[in-house]
mmCIF file with all atom_site columns, C-alpha atoms in Angstrom:
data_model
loop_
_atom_site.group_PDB
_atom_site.id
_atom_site.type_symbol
_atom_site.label_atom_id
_atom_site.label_alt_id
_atom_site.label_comp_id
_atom_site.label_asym_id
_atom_site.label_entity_id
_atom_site.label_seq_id
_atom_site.pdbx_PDB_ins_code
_atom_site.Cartn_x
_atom_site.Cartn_y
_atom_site.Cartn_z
_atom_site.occupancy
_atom_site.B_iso_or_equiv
_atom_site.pdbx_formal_charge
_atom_site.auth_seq_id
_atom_site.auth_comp_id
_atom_site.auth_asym_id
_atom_site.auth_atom_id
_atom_site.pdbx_PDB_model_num
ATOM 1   C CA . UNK A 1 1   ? 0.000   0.000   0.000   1.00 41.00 ? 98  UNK A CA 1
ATOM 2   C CA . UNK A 1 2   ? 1.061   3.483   -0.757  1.00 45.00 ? 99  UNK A CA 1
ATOM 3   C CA . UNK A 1 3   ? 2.808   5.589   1.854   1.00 47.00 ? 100 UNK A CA 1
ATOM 4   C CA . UNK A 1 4   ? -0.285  8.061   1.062   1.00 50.00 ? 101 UNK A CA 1
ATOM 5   C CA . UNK A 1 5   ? -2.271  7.835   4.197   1.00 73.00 ? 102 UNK A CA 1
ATOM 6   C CA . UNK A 1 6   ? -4.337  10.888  4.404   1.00 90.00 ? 103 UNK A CA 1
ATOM 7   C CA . UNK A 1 7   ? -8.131  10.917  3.534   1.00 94.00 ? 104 UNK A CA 1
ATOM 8   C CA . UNK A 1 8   ? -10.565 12.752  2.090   1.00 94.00 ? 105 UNK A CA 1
ATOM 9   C CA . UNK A 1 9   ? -14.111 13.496  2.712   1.00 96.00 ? 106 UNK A CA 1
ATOM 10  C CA . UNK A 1 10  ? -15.912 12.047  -1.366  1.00 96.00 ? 107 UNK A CA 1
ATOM 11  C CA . UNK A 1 11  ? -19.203 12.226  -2.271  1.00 96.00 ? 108 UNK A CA 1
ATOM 12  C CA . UNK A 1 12  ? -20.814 8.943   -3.680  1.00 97.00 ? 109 UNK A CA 1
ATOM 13  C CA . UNK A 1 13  ? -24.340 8.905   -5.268  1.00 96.00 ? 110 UNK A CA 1
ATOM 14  C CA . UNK A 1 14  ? -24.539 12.488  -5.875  1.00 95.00 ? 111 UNK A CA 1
ATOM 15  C CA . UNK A 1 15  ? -23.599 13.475  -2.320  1.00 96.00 ? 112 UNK A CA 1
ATOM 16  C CA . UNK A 1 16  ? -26.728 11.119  -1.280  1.00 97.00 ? 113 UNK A CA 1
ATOM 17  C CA . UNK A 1 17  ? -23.963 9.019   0.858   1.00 97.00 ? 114 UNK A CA 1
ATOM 18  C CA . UNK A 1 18  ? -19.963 10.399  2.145   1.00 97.00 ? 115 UNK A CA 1
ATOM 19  C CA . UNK A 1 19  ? -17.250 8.818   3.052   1.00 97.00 ? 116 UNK A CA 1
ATOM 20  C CA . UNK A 1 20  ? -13.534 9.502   3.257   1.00 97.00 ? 117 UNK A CA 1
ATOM 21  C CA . UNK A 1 21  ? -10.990 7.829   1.280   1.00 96.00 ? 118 UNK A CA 1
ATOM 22  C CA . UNK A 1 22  ? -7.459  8.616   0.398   1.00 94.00 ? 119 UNK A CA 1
ATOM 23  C CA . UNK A 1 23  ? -7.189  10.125  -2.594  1.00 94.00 ? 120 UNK A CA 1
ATOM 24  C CA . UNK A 1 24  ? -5.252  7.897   -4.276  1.00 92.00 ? 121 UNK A CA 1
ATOM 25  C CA . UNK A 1 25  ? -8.509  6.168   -5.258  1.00 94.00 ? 122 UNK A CA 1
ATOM 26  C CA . UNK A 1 26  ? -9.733  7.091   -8.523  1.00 92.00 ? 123 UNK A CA 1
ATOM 27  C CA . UNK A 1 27  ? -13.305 6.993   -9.549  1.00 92.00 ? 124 UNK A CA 1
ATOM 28  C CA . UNK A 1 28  ? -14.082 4.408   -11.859 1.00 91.00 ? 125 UNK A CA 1
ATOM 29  C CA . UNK A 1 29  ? -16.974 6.099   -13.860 1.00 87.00 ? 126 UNK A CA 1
ATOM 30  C CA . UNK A 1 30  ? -14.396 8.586   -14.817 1.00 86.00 ? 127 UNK A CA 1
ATOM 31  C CA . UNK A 1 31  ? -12.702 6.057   -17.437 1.00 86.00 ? 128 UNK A CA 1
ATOM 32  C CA . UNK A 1 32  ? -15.184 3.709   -17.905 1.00 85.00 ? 129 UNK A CA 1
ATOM 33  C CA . UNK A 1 33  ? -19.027 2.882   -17.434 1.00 86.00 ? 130 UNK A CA 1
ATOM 34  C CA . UNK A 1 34  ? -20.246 1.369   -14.045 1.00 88.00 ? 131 UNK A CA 1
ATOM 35  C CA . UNK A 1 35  ? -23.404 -0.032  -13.108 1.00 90.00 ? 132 UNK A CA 1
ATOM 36  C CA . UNK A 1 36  ? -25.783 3.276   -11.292 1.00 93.00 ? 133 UNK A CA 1
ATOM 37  C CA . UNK A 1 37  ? -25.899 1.124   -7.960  1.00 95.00 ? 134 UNK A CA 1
ATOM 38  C CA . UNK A 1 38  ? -22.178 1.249   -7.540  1.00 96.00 ? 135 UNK A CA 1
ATOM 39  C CA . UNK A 1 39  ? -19.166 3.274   -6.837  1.00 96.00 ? 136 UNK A CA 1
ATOM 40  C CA . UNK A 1 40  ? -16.436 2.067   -7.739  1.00 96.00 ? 137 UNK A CA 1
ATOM 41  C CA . UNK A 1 41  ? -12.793 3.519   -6.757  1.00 96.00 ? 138 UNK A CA 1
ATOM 42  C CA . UNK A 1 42  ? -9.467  1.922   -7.863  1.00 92.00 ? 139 UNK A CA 1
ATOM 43  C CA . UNK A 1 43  ? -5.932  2.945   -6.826  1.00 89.00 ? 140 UNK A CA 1
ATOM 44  C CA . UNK A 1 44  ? -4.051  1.716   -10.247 1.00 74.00 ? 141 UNK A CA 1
ATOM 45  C CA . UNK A 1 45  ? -0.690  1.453   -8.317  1.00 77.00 ? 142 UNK A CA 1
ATOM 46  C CA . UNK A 1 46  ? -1.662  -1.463  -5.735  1.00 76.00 ? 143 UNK A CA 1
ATOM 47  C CA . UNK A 1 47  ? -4.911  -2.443  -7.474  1.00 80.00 ? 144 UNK A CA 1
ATOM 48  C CA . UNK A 1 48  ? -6.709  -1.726  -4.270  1.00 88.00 ? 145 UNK A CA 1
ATOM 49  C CA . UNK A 1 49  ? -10.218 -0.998  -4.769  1.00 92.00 ? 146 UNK A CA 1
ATOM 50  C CA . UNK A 1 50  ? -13.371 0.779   -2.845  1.00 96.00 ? 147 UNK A CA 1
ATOM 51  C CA . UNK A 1 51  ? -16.389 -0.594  -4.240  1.00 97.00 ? 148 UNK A CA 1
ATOM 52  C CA . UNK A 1 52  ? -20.178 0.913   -2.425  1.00 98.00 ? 149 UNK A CA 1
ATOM 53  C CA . UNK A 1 53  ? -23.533 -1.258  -3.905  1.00 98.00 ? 150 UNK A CA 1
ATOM 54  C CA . UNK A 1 54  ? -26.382 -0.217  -2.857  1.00 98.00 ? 151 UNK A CA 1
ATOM 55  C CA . UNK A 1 55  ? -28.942 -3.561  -3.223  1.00 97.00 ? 152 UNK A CA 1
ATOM 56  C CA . UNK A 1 56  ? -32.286 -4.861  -2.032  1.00 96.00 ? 153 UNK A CA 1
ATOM 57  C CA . UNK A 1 57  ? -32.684 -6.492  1.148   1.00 96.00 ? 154 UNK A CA 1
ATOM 58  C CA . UNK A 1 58  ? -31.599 -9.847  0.248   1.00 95.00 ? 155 UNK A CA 1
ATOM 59  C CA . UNK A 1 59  ? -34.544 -11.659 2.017   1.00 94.00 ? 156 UNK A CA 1
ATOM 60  C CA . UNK A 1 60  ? -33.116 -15.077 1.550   1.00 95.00 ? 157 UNK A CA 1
ATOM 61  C CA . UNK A 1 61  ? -29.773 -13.989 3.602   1.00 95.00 ? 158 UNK A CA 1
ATOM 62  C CA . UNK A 1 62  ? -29.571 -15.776 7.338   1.00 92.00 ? 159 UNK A CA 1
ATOM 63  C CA . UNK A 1 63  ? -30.875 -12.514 9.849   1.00 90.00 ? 160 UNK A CA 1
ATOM 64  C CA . UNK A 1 64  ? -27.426 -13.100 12.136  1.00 92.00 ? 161 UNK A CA 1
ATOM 65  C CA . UNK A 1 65  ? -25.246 -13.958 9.006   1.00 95.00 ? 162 UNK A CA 1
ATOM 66  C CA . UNK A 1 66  ? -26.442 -11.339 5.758   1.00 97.00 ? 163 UNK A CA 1
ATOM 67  C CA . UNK A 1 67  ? -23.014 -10.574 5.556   1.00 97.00 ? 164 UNK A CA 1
ATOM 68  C CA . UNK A 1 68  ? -21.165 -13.758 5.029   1.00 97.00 ? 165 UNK A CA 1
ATOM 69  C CA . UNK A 1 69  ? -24.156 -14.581 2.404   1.00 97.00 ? 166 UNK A CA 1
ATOM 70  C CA . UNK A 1 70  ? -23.245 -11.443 0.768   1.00 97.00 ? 167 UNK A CA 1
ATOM 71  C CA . UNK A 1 71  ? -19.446 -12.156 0.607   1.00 97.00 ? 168 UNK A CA 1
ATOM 72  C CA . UNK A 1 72  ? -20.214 -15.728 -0.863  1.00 96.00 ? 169 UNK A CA 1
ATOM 73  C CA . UNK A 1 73  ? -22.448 -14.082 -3.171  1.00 96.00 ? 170 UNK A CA 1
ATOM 74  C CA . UNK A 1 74  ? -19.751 -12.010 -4.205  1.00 94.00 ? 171 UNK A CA 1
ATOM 75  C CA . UNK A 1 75  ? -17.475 -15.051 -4.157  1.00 93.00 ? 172 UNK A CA 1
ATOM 76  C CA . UNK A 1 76  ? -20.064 -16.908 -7.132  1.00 93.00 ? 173 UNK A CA 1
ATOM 77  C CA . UNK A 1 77  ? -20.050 -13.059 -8.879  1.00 91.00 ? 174 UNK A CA 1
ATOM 78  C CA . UNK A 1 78  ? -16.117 -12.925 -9.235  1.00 85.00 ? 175 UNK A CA 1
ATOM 79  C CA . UNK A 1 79  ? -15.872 -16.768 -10.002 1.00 84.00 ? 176 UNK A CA 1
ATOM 80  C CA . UNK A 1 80  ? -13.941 -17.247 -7.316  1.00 85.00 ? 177 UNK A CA 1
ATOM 81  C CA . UNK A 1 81  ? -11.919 -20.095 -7.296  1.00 88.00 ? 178 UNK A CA 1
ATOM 82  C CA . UNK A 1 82  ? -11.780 -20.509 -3.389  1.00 91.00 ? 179 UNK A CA 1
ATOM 83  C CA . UNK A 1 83  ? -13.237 -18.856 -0.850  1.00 95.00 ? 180 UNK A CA 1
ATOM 84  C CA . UNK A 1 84  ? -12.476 -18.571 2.521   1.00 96.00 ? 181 UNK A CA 1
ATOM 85  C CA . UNK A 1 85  ? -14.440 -16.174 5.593   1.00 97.00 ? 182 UNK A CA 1
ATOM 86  C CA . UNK A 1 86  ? -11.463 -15.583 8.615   1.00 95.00 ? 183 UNK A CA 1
ATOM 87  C CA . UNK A 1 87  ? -13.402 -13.688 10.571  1.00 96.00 ? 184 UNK A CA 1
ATOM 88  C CA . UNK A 1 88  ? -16.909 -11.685 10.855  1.00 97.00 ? 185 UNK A CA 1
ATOM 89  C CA . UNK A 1 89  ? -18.273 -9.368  13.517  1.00 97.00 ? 186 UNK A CA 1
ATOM 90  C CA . UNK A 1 90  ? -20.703 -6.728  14.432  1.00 97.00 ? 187 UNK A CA 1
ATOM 91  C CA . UNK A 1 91  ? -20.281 -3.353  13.705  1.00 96.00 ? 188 UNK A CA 1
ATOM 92  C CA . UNK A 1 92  ? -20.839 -1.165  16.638  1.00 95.00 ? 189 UNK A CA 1
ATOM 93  C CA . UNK A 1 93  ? -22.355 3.033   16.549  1.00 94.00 ? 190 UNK A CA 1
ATOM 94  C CA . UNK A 1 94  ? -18.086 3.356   17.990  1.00 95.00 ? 191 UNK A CA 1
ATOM 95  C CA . UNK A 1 95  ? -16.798 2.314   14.816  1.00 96.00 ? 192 UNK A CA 1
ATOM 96  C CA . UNK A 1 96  ? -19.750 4.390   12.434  1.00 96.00 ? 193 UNK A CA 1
ATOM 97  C CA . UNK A 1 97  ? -20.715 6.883   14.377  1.00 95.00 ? 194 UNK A CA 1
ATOM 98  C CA . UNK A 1 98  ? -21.905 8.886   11.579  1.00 94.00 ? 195 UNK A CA 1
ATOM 99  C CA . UNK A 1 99  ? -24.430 5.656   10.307  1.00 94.00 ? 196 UNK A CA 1
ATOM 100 C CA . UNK A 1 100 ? -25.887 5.226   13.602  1.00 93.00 ? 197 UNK A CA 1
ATOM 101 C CA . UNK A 1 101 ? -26.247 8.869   14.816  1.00 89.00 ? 198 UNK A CA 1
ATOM 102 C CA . UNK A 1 102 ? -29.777 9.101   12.899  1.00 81.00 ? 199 UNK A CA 1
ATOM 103 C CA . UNK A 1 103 ? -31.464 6.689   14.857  1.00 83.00 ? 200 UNK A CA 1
ATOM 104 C CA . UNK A 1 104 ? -33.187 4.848   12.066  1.00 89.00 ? 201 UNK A CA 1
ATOM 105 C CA . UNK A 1 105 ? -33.013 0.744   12.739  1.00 90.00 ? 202 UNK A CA 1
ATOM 106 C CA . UNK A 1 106 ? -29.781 -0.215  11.415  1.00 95.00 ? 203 UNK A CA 1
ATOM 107 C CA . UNK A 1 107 ? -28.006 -3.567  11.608  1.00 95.00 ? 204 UNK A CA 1
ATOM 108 C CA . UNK A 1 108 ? -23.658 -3.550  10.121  1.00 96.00 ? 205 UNK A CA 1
ATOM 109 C CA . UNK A 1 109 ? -21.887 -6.834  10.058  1.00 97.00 ? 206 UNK A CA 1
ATOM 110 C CA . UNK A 1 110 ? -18.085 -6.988  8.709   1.00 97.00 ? 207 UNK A CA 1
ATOM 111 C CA . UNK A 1 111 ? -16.456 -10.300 7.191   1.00 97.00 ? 208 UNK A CA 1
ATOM 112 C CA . UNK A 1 112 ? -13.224 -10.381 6.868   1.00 96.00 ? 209 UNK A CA 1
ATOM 113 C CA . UNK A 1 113 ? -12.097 -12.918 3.901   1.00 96.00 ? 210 UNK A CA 1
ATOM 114 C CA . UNK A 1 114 ? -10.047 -14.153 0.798   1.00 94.00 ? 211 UNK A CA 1
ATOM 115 C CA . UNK A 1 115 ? -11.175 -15.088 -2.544  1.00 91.00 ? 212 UNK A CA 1
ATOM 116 C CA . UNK A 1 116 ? -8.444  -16.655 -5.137  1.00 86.00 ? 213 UNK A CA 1
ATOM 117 C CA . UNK A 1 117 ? -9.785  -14.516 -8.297  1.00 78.00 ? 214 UNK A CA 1
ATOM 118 C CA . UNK A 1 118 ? -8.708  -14.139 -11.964 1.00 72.00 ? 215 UNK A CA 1
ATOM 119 C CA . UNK A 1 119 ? -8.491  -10.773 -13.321 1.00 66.00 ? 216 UNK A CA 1
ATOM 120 C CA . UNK A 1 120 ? -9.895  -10.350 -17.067 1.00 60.00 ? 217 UNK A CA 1
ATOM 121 C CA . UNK A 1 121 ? -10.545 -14.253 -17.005 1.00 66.00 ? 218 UNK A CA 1
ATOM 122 C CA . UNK A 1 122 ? -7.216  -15.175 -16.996 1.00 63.00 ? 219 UNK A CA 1
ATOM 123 C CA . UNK A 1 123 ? -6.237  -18.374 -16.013 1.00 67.00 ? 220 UNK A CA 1
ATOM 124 C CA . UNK A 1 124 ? -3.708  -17.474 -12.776 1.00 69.00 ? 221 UNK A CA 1
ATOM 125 C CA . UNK A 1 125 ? -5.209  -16.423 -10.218 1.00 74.00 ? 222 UNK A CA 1
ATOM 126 C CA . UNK A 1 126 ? -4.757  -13.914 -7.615  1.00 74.00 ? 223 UNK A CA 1
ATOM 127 C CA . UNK A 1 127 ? -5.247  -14.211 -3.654  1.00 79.00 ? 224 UNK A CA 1
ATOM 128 C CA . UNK A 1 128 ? -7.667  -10.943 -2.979  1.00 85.00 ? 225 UNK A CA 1
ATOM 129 C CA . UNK A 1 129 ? -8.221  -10.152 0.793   1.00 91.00 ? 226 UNK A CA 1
ATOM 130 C CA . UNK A 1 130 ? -11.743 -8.678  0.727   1.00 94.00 ? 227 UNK A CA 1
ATOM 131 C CA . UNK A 1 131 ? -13.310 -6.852  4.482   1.00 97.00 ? 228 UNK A CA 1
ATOM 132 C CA . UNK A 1 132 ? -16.908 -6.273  3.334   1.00 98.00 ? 229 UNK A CA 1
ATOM 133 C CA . UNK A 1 133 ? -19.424 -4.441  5.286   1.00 98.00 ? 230 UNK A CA 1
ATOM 134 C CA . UNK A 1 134 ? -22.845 -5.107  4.827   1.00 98.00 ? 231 UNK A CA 1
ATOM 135 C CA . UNK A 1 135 ? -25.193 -2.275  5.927   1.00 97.00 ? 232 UNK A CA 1
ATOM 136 C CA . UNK A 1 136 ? -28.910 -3.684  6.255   1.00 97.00 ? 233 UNK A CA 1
ATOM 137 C CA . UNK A 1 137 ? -31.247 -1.111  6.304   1.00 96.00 ? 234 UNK A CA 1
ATOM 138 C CA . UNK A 1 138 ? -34.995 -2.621  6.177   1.00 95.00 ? 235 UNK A CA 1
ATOM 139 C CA . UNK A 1 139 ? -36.762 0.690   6.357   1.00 94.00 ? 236 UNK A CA 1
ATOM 140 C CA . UNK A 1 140 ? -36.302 1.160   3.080   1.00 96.00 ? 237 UNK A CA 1
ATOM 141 C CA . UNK A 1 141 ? -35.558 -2.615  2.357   1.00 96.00 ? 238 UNK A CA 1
ATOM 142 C CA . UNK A 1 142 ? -31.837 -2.404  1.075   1.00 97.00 ? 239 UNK A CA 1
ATOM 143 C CA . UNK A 1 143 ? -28.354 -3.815  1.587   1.00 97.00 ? 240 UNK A CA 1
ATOM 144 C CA . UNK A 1 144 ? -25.376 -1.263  1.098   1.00 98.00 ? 241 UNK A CA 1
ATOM 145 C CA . UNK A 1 145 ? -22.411 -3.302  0.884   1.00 98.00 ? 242 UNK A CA 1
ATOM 146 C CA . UNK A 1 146 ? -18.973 -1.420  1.381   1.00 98.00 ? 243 UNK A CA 1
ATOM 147 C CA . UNK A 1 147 ? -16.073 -3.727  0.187   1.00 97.00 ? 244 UNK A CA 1
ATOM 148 C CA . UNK A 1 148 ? -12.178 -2.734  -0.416  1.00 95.00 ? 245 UNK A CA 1
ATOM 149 C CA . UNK A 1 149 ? -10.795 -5.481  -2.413  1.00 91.00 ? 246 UNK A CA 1
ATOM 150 C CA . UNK A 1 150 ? -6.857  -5.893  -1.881  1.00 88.00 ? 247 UNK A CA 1
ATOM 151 C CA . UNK A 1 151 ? -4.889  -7.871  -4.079  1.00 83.00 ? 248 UNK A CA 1
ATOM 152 C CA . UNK A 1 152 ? -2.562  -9.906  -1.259  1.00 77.00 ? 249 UNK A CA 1
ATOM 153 C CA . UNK A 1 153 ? -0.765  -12.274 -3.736  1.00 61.00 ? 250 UNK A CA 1
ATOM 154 C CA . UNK A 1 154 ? -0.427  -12.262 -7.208  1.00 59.00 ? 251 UNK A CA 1
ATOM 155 C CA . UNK A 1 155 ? 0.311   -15.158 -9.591  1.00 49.00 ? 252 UNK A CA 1
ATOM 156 C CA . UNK A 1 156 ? 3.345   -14.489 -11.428 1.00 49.00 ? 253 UNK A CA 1
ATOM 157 C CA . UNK A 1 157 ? 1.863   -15.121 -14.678 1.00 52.00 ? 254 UNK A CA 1
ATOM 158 C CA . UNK A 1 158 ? -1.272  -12.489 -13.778 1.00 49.00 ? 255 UNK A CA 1
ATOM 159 C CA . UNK A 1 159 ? -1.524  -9.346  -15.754 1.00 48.00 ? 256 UNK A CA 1
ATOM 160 C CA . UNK A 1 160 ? -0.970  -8.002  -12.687 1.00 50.00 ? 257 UNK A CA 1
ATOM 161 C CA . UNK A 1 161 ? 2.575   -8.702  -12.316 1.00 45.00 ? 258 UNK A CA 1
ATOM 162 C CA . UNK A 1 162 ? 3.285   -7.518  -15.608 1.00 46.00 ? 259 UNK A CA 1
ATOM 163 C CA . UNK A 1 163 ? 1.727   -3.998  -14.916 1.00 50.00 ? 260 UNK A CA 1
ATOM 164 C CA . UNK A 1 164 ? 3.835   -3.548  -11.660 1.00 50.00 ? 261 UNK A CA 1
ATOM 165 C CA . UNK A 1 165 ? 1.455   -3.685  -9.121  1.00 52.00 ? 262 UNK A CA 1
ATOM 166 C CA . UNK A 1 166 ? 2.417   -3.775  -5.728  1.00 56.00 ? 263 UNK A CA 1
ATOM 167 C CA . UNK A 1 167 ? 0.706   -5.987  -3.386  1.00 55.00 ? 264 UNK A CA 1
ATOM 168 C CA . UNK A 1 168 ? -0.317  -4.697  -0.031  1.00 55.00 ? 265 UNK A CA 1
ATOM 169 C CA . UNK A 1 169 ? 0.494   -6.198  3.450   1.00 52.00 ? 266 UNK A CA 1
ATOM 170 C CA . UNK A 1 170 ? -2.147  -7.962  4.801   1.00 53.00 ? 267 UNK A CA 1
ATOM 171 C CA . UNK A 1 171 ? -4.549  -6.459  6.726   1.00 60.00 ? 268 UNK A CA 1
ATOM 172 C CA . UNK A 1 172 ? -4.075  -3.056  4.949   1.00 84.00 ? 269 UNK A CA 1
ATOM 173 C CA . UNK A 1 173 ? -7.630  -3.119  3.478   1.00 89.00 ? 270 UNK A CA 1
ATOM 174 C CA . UNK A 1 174 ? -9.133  -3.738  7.179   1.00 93.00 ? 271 UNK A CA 1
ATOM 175 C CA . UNK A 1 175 ? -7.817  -0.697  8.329   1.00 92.00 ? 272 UNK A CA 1
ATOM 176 C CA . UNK A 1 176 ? -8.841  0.933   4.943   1.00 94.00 ? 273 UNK A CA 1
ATOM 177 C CA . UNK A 1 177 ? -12.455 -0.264  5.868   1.00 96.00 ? 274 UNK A CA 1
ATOM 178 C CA . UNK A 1 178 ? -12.115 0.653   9.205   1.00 96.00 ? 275 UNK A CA 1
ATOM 179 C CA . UNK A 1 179 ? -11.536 4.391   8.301   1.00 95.00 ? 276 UNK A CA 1
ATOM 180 C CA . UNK A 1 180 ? -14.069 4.789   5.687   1.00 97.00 ? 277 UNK A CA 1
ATOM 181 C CA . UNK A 1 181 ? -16.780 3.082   8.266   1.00 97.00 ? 278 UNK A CA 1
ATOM 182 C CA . UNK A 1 182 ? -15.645 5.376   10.718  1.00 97.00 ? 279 UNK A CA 1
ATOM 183 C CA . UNK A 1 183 ? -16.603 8.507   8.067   1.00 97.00 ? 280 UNK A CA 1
ATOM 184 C CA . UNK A 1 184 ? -19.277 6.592   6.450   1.00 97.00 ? 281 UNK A CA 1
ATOM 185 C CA . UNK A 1 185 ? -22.806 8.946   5.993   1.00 96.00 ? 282 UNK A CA 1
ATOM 186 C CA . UNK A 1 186 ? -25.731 8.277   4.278   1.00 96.00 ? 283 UNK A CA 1
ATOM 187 C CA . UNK A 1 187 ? -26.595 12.398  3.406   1.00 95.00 ? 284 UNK A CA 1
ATOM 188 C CA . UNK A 1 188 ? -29.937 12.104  1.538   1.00 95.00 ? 285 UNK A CA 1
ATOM 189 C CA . UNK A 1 189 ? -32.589 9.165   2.075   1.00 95.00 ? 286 UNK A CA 1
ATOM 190 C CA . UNK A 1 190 ? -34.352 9.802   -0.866  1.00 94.00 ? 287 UNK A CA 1
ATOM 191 C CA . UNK A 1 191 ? -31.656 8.319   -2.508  1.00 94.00 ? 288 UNK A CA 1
ATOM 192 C CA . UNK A 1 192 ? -33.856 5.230   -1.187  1.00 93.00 ? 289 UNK A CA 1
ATOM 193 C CA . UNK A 1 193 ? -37.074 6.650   -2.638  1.00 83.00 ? 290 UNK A CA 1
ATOM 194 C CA . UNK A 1 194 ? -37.944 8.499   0.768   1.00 68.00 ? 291 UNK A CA 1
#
């Protein structure tokens, strides 16, 4: 990870939702098309990325484990070829103040895993360490997931490795999370229709 470690305060959805992040993180939409339920931000150096979905309330998910059915959903999405959870937790009004100040019934769970994932289908794949926070909100009936995905290992015949990317040490994206939760804001609530 870069020695860049200061943040700053980004709009995402039109302002509807804030967070800080270092700067270093581009956004995505700027070079390419993304989906209107994401933001996506990628630091091209370490290949580090800040992804923000906003879903529906994925009814089918367990009530004390949404979160690690979201990250295996997200495994199945990126075709992971394993996929492993190391750890997953509540997320407490301490570590978001900002998400919890409004008093509206929210529930935050954090996993904390690795997916081995090929990059443009390629064949070598690439040990990702992915925190994910899943934000259940069912007031308005939606799941805001906040994932950093951060490449940990890369296969020496991955495109990666050819572009220079530095890996970052592990546990680098936790504490990325870990800031950006602490910052995290949702501004506007009509974003949800409200």
């Amino acid at each position: 990870m870069q020695a860049d470690q200061t943040y700053t305060l980004r709009p995402l959805f039109g302002g509807a939702m804030e967070a800080s992040i270092p700067p270093r993180f581009l956004d995505l939409s700027d070079i390419r098309q993304t989906p209107d339920n994401q933001e996506v931000l990628v630091d091209g150096d370490s290949e580090q990325s800040v992804i923000v979905e906003i879903l529906s309330l994925a009814d089918e998910a367990p009530a004390d484990q949404f979160a690690s059915w979201h990250f295996q959903q997200l495994a199945e999405d990126n075709s992971a070829t394993s996929s492993q959870i190391l750890n997953t937790f509540n997320l407490t009004a301490e570590q978001a103040p900002l998400l919890f100040a409004g008093g509206r019934a929210i529930q935050a769970q954090i996993v904390i895993g690795q997916q081995t994932v090929s990059k443009f289908k390629e064949h070598a794949g690439n040990v990702v360490s992915i925190p994910l926070c899943v934000i259940r909100i069912p007031s308005v009936t939606t799941d805001i997931l906040v994932s950093v995905n951060d490449p940990v290992v890369l296969h020496p015949q991955s495109s990666s490795v050819a572009h220079g990317a530095q890996v970052s040490h592990l546990g680098s994206g936790e504490a990325l999370l870990a800031k950006i939760m602490q910052t995290f804001k949702i501004a506007d609530w009509n974003l949800f229709g409200e």
